[in-house]
Short mmCIF file of N, CA and C in Angstrom, two decimals:
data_model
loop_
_atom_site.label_atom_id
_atom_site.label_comp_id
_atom_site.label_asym_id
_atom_site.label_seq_id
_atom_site.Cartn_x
_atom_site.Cartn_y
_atom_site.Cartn_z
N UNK X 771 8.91 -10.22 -1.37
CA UNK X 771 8.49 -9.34 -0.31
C UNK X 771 7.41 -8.41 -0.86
N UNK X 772 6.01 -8.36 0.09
CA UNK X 772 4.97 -7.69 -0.49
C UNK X 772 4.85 -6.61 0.52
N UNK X 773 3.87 -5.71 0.38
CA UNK X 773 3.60 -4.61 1.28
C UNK X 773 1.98 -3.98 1.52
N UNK X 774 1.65 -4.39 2.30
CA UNK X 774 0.17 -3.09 2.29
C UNK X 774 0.41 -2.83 3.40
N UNK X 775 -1.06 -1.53 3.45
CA UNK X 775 -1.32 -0.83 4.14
C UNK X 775 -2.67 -1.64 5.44
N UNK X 776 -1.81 -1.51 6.15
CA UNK X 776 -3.15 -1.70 7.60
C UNK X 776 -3.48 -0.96 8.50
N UNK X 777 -4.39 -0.86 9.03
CA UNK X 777 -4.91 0.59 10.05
C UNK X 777 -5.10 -0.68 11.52
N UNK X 778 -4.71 0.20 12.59
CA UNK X 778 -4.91 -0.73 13.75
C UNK X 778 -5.25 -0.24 14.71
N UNK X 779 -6.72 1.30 14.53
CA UNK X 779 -6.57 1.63 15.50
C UNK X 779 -7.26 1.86 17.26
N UNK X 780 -7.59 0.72 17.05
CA UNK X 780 -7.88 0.14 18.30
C UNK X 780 -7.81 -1.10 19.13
N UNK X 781 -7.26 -1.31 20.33
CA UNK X 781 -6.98 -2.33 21.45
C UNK X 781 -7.51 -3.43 20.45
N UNK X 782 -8.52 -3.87 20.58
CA UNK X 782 -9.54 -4.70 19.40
C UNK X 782 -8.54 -5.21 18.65
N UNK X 783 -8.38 -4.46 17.79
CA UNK X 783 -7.78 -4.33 16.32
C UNK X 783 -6.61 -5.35 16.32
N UNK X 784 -6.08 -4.21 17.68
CA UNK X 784 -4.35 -4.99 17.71
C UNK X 784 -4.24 -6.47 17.78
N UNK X 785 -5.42 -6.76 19.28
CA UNK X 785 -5.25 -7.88 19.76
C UNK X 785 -5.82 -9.11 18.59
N UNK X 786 -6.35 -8.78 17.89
CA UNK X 786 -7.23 -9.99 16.70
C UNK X 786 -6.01 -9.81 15.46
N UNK X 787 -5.49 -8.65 15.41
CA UNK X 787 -4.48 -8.64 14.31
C UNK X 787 -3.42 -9.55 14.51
N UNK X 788 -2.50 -9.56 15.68
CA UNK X 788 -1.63 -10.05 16.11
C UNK X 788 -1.87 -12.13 16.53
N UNK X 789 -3.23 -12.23 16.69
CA UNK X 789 -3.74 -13.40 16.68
C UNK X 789 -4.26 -14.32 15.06
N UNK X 790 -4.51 -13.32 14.54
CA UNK X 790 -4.65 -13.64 13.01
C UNK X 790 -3.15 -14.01 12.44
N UNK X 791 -2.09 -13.06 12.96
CA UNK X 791 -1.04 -13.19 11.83
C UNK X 791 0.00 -14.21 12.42
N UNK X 792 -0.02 -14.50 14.02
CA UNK X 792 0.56 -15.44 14.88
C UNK X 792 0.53 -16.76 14.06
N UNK X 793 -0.71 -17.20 13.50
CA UNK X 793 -0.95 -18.45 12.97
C UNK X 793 -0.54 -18.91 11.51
N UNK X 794 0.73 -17.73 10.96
CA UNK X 794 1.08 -17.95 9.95
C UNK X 794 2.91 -17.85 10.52
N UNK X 795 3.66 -19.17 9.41
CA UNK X 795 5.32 -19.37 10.30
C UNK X 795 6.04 -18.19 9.34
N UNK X 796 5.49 -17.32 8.30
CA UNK X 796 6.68 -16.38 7.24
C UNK X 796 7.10 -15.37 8.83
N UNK X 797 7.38 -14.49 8.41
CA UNK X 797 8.31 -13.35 8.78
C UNK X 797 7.39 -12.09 8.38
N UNK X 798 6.74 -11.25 9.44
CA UNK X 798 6.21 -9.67 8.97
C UNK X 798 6.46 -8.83 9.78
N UNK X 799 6.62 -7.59 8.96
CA UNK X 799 7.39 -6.25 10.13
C UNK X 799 5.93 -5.63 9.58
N UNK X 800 5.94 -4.87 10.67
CA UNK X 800 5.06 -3.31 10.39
C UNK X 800 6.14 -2.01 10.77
N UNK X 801 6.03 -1.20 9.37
CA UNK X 801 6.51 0.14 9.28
C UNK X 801 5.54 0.78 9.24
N UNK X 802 6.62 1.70 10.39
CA UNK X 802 5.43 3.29 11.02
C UNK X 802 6.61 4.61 10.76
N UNK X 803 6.69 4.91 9.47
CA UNK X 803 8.02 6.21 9.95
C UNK X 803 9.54 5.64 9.57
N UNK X 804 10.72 5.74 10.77
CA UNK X 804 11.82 4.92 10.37
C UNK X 804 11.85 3.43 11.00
N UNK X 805 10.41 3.18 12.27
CA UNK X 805 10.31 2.54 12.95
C UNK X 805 9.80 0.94 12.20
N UNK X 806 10.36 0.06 12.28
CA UNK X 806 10.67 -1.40 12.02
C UNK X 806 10.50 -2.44 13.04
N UNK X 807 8.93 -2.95 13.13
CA UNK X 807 8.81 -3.88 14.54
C UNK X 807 8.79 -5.08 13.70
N UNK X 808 8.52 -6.17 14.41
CA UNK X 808 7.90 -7.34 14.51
C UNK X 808 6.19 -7.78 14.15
N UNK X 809 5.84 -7.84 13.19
CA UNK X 809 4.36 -7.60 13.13
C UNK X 809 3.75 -8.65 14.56
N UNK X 810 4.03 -9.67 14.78
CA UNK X 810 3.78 -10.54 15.78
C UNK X 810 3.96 -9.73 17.29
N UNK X 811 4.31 -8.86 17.44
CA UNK X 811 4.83 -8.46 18.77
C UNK X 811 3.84 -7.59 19.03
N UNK X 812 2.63 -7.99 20.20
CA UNK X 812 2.12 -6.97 20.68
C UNK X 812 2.31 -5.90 21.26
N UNK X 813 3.11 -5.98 21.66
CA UNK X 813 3.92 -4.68 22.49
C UNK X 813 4.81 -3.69 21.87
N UNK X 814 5.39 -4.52 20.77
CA UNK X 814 5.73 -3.08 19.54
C UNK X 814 5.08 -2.58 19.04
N UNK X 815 4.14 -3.30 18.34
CA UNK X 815 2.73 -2.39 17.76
C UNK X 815 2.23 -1.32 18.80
N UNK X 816 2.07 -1.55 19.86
CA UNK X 816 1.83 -0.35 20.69
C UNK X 816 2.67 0.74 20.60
N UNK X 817 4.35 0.54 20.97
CA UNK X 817 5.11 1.17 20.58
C UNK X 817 4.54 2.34 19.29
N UNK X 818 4.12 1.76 18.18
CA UNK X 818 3.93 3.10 16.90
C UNK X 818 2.47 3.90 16.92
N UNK X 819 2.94 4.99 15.79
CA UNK X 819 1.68 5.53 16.12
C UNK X 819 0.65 4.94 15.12
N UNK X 820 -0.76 4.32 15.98
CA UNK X 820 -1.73 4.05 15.59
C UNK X 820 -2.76 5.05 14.94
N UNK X 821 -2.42 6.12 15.16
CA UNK X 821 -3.57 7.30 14.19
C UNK X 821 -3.64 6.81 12.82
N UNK X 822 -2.59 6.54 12.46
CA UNK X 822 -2.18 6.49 10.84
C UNK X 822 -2.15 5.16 10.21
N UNK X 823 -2.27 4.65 9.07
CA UNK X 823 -1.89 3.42 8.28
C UNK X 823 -0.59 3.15 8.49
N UNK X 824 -0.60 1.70 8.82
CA UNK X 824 0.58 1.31 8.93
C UNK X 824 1.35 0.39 7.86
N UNK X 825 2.35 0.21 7.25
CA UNK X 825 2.96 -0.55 6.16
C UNK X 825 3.38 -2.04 7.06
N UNK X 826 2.60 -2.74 6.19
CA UNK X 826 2.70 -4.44 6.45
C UNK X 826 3.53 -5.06 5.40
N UNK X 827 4.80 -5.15 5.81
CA UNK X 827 5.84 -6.47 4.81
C UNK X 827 5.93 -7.69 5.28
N UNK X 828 4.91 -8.52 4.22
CA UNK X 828 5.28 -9.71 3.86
C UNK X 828 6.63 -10.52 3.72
N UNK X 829 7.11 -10.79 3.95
CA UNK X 829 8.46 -11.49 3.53
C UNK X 829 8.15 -12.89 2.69
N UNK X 830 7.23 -13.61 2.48
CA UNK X 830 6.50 -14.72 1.86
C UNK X 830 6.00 -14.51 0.90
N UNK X 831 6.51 -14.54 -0.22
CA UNK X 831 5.50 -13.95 -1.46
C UNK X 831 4.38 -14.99 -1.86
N UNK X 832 4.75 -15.83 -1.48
CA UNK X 832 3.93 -17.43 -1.73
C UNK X 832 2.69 -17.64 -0.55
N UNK X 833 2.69 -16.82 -0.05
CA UNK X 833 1.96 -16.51 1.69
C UNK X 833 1.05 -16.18 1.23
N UNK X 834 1.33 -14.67 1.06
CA UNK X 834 0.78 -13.47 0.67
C UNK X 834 -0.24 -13.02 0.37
N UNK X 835 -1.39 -14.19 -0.90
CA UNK X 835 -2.82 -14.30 -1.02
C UNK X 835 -3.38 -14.34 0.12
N UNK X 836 -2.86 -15.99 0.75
CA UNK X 836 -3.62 -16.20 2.19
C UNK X 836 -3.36 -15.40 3.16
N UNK X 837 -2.52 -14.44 3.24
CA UNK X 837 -2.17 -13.67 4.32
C UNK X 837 -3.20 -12.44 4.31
N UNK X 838 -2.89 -12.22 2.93
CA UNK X 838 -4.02 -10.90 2.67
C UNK X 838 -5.56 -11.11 2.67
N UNK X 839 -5.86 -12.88 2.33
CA UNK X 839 -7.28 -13.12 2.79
C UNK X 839 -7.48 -12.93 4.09
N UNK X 840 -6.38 -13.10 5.13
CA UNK X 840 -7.14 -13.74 6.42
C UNK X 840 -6.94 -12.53 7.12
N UNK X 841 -5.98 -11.03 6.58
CA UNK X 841 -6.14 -9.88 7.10
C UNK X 841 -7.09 -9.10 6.62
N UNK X 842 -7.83 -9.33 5.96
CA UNK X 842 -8.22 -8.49 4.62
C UNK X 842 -9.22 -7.30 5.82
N UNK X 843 -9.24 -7.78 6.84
CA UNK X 843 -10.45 -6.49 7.41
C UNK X 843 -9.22 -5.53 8.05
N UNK X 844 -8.28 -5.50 8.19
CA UNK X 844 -7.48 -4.47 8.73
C UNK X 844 -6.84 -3.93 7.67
N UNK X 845 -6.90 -4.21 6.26
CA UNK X 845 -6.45 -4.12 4.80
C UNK X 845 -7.31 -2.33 4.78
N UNK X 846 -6.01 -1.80 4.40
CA UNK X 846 -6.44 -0.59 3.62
C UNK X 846 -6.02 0.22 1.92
N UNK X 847 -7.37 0.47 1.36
CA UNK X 847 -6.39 0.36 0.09
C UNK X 847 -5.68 1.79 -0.17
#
């Protein structure tokens, strides 16, 4: 299990984020706070607050390169 940071904060953002990460079968949450979604779920991501960086867990450690290549523009270091 890996973790970064992603910023999402705009409509845009969400909708290409959630289409980028759809096309991979691991398992990812985004943490906002105590809050624990579904990274795939557009409608939870709305749910958190977008002002701020959000924590992206990997559950695929074997993923993880390619995951972080194919997010790498919502990647914050």
């Amino acid at each position: 299990m890996k973790t970064v940071k992603v910023t999402l904060n705009s409509i845009d953002k969400v909708k290409n984020f959630v289409n980028a990460i759809s096309k991979f079968d691991s398992d990812f949450d985004l943490v906002s706070g105590r809050y624990v979604i579904d990274a795939k779920s557009i409608m939870g991501i709305f749910s958190l607050d977008l002002s701020k960086p959000i924590e992206l867990t990997v559950h695929d450690d074997n993923a993880f390169n390619e995951v972080a290549g194919t997010l790498k523009e919502f990647i914050v270091e």
